[in-house]
mmCIF file of C-alpha atoms and ligand atoms in Angstrom:
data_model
loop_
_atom_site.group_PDB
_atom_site.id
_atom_site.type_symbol
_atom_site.label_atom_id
_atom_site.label_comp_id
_atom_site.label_asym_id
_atom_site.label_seq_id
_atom_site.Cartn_x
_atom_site.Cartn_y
_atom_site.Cartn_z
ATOM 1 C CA UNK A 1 -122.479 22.093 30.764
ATOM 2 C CA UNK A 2 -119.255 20.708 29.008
ATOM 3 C CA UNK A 3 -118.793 17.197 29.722
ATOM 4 C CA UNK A 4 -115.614 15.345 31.980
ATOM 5 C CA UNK A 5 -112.964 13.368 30.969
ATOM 6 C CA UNK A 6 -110.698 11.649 32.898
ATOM 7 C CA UNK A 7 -107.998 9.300 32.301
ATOM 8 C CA UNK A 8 -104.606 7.974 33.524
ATOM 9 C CA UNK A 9 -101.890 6.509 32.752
ATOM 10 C CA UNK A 10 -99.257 4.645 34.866
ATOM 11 C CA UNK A 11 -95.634 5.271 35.107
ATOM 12 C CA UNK A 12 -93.974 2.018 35.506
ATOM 13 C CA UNK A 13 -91.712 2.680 32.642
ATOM 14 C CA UNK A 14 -90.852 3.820 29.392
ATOM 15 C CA UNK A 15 -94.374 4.855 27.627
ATOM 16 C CA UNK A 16 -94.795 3.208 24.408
ATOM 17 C CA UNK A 17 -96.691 3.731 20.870
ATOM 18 C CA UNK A 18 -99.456 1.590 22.427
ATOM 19 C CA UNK A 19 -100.169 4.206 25.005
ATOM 20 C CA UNK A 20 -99.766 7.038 22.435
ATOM 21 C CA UNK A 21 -101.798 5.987 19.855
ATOM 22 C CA UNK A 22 -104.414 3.936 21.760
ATOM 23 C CA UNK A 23 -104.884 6.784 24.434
ATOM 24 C CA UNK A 24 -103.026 9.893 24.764
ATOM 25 C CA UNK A 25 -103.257 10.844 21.191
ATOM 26 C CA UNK A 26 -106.668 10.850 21.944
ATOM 27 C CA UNK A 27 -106.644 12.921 25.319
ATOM 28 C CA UNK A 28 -105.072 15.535 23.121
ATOM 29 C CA UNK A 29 -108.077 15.353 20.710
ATOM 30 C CA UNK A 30 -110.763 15.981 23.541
ATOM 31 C CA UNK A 31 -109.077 18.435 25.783
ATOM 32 C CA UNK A 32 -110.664 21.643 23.390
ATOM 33 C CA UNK A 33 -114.236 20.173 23.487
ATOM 34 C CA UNK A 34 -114.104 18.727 26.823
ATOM 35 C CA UNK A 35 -113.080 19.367 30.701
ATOM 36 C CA UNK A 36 -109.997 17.312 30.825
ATOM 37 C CA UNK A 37 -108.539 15.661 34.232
ATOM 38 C CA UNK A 38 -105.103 13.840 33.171
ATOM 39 C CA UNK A 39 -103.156 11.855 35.711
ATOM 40 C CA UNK A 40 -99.816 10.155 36.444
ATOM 41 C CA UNK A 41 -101.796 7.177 38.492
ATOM 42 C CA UNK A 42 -98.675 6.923 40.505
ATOM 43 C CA UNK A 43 -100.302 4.608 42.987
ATOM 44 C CA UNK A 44 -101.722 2.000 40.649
ATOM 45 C CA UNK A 45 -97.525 1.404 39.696
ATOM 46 C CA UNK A 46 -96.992 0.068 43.451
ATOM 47 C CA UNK A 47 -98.859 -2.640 42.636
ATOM 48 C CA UNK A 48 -96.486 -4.754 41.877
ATOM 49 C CA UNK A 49 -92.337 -4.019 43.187
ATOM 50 C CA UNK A 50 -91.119 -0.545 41.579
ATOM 51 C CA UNK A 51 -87.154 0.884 42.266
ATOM 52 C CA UNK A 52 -88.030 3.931 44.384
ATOM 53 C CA UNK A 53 -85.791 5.994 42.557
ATOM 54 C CA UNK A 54 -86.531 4.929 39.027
ATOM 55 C CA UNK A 55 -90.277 5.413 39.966
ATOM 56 C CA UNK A 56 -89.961 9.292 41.334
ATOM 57 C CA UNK A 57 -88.424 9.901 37.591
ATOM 58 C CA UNK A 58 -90.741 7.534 35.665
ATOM 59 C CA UNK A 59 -93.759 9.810 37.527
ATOM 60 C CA UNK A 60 -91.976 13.185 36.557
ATOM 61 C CA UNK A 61 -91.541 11.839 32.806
ATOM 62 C CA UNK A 62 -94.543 10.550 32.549
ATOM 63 C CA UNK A 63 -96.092 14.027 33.271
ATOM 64 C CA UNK A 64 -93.518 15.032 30.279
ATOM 65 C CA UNK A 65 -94.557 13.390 28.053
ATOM 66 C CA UNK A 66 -98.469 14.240 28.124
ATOM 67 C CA UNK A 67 -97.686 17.820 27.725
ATOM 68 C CA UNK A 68 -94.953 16.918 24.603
ATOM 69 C CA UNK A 69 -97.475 15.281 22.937
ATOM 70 C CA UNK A 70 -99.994 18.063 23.180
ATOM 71 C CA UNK A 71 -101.663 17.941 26.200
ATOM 72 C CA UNK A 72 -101.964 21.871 26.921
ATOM 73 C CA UNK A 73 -101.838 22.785 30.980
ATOM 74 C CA UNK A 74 -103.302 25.982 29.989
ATOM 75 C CA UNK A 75 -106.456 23.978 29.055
ATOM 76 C CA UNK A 76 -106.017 20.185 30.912
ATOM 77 C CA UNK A 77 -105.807 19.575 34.396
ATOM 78 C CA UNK A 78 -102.083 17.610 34.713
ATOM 79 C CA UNK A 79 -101.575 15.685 37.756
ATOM 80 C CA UNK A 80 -100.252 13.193 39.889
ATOM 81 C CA UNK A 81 -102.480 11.021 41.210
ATOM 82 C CA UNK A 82 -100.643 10.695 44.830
ATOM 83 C CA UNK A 83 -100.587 14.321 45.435
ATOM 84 C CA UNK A 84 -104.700 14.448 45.541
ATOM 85 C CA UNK A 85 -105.499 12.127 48.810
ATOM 86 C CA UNK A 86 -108.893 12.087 47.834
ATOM 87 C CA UNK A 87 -108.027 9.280 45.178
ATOM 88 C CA UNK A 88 -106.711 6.343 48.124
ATOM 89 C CA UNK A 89 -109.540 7.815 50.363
ATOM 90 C CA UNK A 90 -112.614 7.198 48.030
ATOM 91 C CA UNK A 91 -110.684 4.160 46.838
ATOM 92 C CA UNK A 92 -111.551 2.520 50.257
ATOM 93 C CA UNK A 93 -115.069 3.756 50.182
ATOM 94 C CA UNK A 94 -115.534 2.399 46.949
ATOM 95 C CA UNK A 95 -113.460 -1.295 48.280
ATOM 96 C CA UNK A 96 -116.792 -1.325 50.830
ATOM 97 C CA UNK A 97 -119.212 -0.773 47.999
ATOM 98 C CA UNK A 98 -117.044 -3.800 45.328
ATOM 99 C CA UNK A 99 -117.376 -7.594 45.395
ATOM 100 C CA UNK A 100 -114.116 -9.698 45.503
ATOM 101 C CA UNK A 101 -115.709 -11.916 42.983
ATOM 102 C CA UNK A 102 -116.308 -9.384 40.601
ATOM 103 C CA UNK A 103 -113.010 -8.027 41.159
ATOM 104 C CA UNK A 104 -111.381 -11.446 40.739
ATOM 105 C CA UNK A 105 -112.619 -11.858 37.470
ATOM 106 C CA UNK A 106 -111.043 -9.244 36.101
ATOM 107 C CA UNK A 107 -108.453 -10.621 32.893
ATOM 108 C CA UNK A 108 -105.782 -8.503 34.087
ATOM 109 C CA UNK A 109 -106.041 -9.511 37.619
ATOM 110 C CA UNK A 110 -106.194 -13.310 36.361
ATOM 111 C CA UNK A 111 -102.812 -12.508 33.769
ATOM 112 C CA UNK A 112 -100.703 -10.644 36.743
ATOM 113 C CA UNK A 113 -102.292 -12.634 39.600
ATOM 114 C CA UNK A 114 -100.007 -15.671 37.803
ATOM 115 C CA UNK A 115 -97.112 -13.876 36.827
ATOM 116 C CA UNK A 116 -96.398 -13.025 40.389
ATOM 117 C CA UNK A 117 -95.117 -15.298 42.647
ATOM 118 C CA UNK A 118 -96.998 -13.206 45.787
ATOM 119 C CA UNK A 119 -100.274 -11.590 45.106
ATOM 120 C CA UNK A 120 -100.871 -8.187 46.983
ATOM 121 C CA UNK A 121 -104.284 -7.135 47.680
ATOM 122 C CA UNK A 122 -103.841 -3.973 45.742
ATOM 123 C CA UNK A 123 -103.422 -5.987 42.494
ATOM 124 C CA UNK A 124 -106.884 -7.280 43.164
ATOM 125 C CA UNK A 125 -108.459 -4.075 44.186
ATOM 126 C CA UNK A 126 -106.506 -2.325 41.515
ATOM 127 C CA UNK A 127 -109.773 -1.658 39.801
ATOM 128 C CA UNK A 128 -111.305 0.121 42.499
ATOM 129 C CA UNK A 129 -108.640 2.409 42.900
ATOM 130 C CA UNK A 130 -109.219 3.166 39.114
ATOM 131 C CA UNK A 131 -113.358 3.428 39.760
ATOM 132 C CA UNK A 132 -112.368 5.880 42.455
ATOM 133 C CA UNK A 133 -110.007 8.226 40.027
ATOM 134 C CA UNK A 134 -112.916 8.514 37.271
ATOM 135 C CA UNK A 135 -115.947 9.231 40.150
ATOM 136 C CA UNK A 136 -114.132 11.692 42.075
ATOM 137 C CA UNK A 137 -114.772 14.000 38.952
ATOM 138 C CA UNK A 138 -118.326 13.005 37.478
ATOM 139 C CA UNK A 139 -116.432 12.393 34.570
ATOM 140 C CA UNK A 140 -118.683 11.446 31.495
ATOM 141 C CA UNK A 141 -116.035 9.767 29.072
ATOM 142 C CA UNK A 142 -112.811 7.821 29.725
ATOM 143 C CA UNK A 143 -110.279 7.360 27.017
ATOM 144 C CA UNK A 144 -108.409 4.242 26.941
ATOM 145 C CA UNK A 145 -106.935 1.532 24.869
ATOM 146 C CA UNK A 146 -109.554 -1.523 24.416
ATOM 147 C CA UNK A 147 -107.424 -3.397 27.364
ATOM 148 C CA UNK A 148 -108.686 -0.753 29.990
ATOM 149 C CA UNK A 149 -112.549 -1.444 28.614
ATOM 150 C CA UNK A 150 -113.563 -4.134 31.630
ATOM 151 C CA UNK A 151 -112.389 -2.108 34.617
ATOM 152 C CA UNK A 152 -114.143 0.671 33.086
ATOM 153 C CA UNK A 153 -117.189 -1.758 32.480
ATOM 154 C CA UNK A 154 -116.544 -2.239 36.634
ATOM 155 C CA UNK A 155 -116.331 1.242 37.444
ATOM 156 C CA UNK A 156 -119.935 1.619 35.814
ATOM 157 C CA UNK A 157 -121.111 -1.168 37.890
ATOM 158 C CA UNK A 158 -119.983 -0.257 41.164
ATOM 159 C CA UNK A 159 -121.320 3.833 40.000
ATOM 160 C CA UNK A 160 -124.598 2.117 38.919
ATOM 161 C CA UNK A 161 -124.976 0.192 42.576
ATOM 162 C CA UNK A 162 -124.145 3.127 44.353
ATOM 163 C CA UNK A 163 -126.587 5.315 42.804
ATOM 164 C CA UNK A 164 -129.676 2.323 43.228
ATOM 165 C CA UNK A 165 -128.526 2.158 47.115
ATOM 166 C CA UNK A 166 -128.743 6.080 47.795
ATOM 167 C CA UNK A 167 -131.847 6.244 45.112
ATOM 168 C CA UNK A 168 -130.440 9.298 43.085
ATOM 169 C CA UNK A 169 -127.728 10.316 41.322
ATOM 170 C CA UNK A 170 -124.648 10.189 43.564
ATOM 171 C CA UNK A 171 -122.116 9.404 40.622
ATOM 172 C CA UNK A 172 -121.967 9.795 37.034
ATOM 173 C CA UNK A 173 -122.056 6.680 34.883
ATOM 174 C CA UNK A 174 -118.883 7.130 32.487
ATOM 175 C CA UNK A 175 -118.898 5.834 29.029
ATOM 176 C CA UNK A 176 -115.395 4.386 27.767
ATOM 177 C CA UNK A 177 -114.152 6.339 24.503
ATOM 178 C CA UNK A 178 -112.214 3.451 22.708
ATOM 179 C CA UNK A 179 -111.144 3.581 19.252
ATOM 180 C CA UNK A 180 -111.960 0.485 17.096
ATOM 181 C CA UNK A 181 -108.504 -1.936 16.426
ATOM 182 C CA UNK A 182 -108.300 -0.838 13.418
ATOM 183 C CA UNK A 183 -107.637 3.393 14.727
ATOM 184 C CA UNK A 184 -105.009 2.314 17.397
ATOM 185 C CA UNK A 185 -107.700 1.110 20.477
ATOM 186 C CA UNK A 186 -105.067 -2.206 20.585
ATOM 187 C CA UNK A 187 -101.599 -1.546 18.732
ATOM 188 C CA UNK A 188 -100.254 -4.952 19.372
ATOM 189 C CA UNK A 189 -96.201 -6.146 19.508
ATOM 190 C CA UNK A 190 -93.803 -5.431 17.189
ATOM 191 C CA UNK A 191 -92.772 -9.777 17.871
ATOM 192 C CA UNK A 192 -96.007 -11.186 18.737
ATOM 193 C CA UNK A 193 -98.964 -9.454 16.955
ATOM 194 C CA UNK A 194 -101.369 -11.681 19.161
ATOM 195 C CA UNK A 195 -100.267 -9.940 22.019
ATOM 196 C CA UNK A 196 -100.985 -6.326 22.462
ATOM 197 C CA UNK A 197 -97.855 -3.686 22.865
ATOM 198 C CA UNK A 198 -96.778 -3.645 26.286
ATOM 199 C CA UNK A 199 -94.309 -1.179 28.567
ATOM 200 C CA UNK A 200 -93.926 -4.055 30.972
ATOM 201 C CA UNK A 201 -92.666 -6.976 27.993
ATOM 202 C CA UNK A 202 -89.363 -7.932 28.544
ATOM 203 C CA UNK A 203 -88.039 -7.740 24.850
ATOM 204 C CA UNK A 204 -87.773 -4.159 25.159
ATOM 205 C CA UNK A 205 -88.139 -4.857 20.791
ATOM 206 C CA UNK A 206 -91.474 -5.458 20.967
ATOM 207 C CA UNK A 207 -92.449 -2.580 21.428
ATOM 208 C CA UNK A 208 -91.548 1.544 20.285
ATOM 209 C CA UNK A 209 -90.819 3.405 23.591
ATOM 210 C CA UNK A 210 -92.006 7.229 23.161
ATOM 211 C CA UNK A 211 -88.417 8.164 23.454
ATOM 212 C CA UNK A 212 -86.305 5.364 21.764
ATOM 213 C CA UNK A 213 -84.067 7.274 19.724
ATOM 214 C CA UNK A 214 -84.639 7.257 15.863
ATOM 215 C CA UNK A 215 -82.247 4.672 14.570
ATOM 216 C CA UNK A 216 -83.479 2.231 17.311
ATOM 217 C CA UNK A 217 -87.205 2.593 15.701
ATOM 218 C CA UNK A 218 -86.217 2.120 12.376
ATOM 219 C CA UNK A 219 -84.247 -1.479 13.334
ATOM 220 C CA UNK A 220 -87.562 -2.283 15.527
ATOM 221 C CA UNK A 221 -89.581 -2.133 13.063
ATOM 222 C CA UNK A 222 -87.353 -3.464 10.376
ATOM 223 C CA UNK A 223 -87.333 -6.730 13.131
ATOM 224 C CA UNK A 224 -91.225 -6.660 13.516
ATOM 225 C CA UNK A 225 -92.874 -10.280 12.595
ATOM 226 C CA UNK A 226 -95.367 -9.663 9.679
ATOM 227 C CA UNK A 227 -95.941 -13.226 8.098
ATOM 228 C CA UNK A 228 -94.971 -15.571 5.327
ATOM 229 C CA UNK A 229 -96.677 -13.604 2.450
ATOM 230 C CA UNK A 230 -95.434 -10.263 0.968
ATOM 231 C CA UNK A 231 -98.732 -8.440 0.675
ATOM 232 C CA UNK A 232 -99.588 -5.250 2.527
ATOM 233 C CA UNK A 233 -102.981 -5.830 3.165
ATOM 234 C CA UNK A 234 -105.425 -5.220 6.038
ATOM 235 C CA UNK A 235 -106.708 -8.690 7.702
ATOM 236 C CA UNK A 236 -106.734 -8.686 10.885
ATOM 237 C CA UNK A 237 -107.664 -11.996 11.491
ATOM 238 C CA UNK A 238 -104.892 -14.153 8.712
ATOM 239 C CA UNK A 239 -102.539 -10.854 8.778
ATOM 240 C CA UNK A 240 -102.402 -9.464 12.386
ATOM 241 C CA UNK A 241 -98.638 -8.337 11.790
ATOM 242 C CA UNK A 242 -99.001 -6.234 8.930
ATOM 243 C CA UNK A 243 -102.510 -5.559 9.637
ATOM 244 C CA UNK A 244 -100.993 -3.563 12.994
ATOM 245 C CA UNK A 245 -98.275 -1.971 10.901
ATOM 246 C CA UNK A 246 -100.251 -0.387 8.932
ATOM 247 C CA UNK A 247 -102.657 0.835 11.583
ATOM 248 C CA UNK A 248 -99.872 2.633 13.223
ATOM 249 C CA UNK A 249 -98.916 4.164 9.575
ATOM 250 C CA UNK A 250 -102.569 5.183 8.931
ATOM 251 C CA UNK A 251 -102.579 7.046 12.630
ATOM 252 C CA UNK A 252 -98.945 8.249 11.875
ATOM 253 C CA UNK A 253 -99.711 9.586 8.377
ATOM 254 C CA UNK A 254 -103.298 10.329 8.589
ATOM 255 C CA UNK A 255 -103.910 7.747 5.122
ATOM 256 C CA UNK A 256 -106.371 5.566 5.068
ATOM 257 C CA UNK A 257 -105.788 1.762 5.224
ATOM 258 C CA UNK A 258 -106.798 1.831 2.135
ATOM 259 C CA UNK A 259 -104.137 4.435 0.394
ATOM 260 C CA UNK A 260 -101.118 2.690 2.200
ATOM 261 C CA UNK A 261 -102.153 -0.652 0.735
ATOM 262 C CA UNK A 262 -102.406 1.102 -2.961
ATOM 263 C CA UNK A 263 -99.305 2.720 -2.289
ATOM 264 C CA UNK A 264 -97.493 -0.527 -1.305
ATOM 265 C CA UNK A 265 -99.065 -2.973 -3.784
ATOM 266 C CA UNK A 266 -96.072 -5.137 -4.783
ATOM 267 C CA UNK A 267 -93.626 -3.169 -3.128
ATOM 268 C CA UNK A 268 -92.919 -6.336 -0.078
ATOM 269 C CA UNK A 269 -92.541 -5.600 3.109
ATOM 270 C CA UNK A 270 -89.166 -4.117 3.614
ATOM 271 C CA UNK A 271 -89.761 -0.952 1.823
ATOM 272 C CA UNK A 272 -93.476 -1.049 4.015
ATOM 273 C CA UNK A 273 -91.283 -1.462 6.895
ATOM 274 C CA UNK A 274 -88.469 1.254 6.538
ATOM 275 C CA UNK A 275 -90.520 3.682 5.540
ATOM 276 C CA UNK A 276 -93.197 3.346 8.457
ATOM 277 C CA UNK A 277 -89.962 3.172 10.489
ATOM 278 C CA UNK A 278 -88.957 6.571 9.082
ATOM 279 C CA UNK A 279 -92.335 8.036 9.442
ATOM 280 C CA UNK A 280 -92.429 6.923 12.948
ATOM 281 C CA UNK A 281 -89.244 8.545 14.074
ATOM 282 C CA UNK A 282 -89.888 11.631 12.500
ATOM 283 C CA UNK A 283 -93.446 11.669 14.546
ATOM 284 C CA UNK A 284 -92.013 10.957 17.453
ATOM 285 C CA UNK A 285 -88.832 13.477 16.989
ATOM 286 C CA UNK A 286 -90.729 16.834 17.962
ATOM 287 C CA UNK A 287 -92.171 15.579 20.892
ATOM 288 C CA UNK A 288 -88.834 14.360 22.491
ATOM 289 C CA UNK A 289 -87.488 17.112 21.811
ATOM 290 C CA UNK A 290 -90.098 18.999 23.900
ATOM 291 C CA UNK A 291 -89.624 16.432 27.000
ATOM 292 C CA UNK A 292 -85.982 17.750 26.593
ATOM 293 C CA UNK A 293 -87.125 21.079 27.226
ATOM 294 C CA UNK A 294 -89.656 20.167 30.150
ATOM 295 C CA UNK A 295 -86.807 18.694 31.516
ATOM 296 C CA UNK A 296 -85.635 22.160 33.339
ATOM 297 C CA UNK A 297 -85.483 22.018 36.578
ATOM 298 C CA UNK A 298 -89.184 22.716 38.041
ATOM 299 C CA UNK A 299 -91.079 23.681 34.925
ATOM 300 C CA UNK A 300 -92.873 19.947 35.128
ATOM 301 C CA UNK A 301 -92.705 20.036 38.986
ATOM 302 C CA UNK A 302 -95.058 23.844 38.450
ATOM 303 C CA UNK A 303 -97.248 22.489 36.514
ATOM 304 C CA UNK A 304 -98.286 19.595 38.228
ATOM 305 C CA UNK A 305 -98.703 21.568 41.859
ATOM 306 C CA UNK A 306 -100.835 23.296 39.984
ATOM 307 C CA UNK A 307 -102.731 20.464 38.294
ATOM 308 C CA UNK A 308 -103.104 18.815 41.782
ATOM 309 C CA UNK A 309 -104.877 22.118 42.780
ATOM 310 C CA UNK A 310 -107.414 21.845 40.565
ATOM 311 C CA UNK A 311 -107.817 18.578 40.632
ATOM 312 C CA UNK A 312 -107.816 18.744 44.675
ATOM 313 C CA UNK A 313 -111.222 21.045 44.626
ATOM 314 C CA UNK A 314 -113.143 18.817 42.649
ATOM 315 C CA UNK A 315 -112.392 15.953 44.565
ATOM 316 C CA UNK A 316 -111.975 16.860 47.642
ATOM 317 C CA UNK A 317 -115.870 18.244 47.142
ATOM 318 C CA UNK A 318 -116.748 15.143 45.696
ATOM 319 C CA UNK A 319 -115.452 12.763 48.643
ATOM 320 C CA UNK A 320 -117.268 14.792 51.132
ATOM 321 C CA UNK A 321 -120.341 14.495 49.671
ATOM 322 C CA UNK A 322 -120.160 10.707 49.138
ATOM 323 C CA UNK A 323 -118.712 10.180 52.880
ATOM 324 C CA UNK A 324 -122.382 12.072 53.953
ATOM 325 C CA UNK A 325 -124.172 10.151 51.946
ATOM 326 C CA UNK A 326 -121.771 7.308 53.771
ATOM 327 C CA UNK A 327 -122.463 9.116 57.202
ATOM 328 C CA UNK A 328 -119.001 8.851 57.816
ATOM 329 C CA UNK A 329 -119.192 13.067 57.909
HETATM 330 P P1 LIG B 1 -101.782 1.908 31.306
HETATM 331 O O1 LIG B 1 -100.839 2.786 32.043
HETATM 332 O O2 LIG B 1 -101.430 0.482 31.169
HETATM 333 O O3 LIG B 1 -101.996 2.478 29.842
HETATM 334 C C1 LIG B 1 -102.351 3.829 29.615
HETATM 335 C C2 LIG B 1 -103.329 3.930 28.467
HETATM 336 O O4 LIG B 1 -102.756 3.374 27.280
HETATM 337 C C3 LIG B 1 -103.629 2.389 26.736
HETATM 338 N N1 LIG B 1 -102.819 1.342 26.112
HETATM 339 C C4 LIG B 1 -102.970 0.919 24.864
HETATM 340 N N2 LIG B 1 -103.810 1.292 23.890
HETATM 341 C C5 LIG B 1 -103.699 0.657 22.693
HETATM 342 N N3 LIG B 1 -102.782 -0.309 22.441
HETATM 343 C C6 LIG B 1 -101.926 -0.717 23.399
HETATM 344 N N4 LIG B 1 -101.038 -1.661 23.144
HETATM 345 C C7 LIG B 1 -102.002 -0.094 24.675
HETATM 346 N N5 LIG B 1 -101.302 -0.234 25.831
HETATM 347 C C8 LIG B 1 -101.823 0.634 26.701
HETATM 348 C C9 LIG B 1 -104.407 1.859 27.932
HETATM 349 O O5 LIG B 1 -105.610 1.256 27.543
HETATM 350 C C10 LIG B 1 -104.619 3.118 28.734
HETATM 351 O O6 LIG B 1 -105.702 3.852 28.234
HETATM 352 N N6 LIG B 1 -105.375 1.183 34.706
HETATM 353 C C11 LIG B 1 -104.885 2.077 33.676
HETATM 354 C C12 LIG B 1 -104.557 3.449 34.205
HETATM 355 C C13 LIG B 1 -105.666 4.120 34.945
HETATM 356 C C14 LIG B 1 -106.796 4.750 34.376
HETATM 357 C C15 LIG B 1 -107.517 5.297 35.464
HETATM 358 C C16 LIG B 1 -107.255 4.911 33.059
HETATM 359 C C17 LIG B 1 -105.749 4.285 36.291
HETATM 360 N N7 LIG B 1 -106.870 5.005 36.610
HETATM 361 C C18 LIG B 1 -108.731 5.975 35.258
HETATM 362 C C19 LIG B 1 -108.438 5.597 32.873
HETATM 363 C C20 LIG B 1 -109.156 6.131 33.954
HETATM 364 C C21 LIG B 1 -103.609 1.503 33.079
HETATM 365 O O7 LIG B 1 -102.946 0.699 33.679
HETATM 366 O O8 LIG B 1 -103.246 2.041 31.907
#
């Protein structure tokens, strides 16, 4: 049988590179060998205060921009995660099968947990929610970015449980599918290279939104911090800046680290950094230009009703079966 993948990806703004490279790129990649679930995880944004407004767009583009960069609704399921109920119903299923403690630990619960002033209870069970989107569909591999690796480590936890209590297989036990740092599985920020690129950083130049228009990449990345030398080298460790730079070259320009470094030997960084400006803008250009054509009124809006279909008869199959097993059915 041809294995599952699921994955999601919130839309709580503008996407950026991070997302693209680290995850989507990837979706693309699997969606011929693989059967593909993709979803706008719509509820995982309320988790902390979203514009009503700006959110019912941000969902809608979202959806956009998976299919302009590749993702083929033909082949991939597309959906939004909200218009499935099965996802908030197993989510409390799976809430009765989770330990707080285990869910407190979590580092993104811990970094959010003290930027907020109040702490909602769906920040903390945030992870569940996410364990319930990848077991509704037995899905064997996950793609995300290295950041999303410890809620998928909980998801296998709380599958693993589950299974020992009923003494069979009731879920599938996914397996992350993370690129190394090096091919894009944590593009980091344009200002702070320690820090990984982020939709929600308020220095909207630290990071390359999907559909910041090509001039404005080519300034960000002339701005981007590399450090004091003038070397283009790989090093992650004493050159993080340039080291990220030229990951997002090598994944832009399919060259290895290896060939950009050649090519830029004692060329300095500016030339480095205009041109992987350049190169950025032009990969980006075709697929803004196909969210500008998604944008007519209800082609996005028939593909996901569509998606949630699918989507809805796997579930929806799967939740019954755990709520016997449950003997809440
Ligand atoms: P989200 O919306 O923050 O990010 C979507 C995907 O992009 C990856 N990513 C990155 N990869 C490399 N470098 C970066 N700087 C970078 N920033 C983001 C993320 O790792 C992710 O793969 N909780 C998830 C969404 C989710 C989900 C799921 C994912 C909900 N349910 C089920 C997989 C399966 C999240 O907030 O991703």
């Amino acid at each position: 049988m041809q294995k599952r993948v699921f994955s999601g990806v919130q839309p709580s703004g503008a996407l950026t590179l991070g997302n693209y490279l680290g995850a989507i790129k990837n979706f693309t990649r699997l969606q011929h060998e693989t059967n593909c679930f993709f979803c706008v995880v719509d509820l995982h944004a309320l988790t902390v205060p979203q514009d009503p407004a700006a959110l019912r767009e941000n969902i809608k583009n979202t959806a956009r921009l998976f299919v302009a960069c590749g993702l083929d609704p033909q082949v991939s399921t597309i959906f939004v995660q909200s218009h499935v109920s099965a996802h908030a119903e197993m989510s409390w299923l799976l809430e009765c099968q989770a330990y707080i403690g285990e869910l407190r630990r979590m580092t993104q619960f811990k970094d959010k947990s003290t930027r907020h002033e109040n702490v909602t209870a769906g920040l903390l069970t945030y992870p569940v929610l996410m364990a319930a989107d990848i077991l509704l569909y037995d899905a064997d591999l996950v793609p995300v970015g290295e950041d999303q690796k410890q809620h998928l480590e909980l998801t296998r936890d709380i599958a693993i449980r589950v299974n020992n209590r009923f003494g069979e297989k009731v879920f599938t036990v996914p397996e992350p599918y993370t690129p190394p740092r090096s091919a894009g599985g944590r593009i980091m920020s344009l200002l702070e290279p320690e820090k990984k690129m982020s939709k929600s950083d308020e220095n909207p130049k630290s990071y390359i939104a999907l559909l910041d228009p090509p001039e404005v990449i080519v300034k960000k990345f002339k701005s981007a911090v590399t450090d004091s030398g003038n070397e283009v080298r790989y090093d992650e460790e004493n050159k993080p800046g340039v080291s990220n730079l030229m990951v997002i070259y090598s994944l832009c320009s399919g060259e290895s680290l290896e060939t950009i470094a050649n090519r830029y030997s004692g060329a300095g960084y500016g030339k480095f950094k205009q041109d992987l400006g350049e190169l950025v803008a032009e990969t980006l250009r075709p697929i803004q230009e196909k969210v500008k054509e998604l944008s007519a009124p209800g082609v996005i809006e028939e593909i996901l009703d569509s998606g949630a279909g699918k989507a809805a008869a796997v579930a929806g199959a799967k939740l019954r079966f755990f709520q016997e097993k449950l003997g809440v059915r």
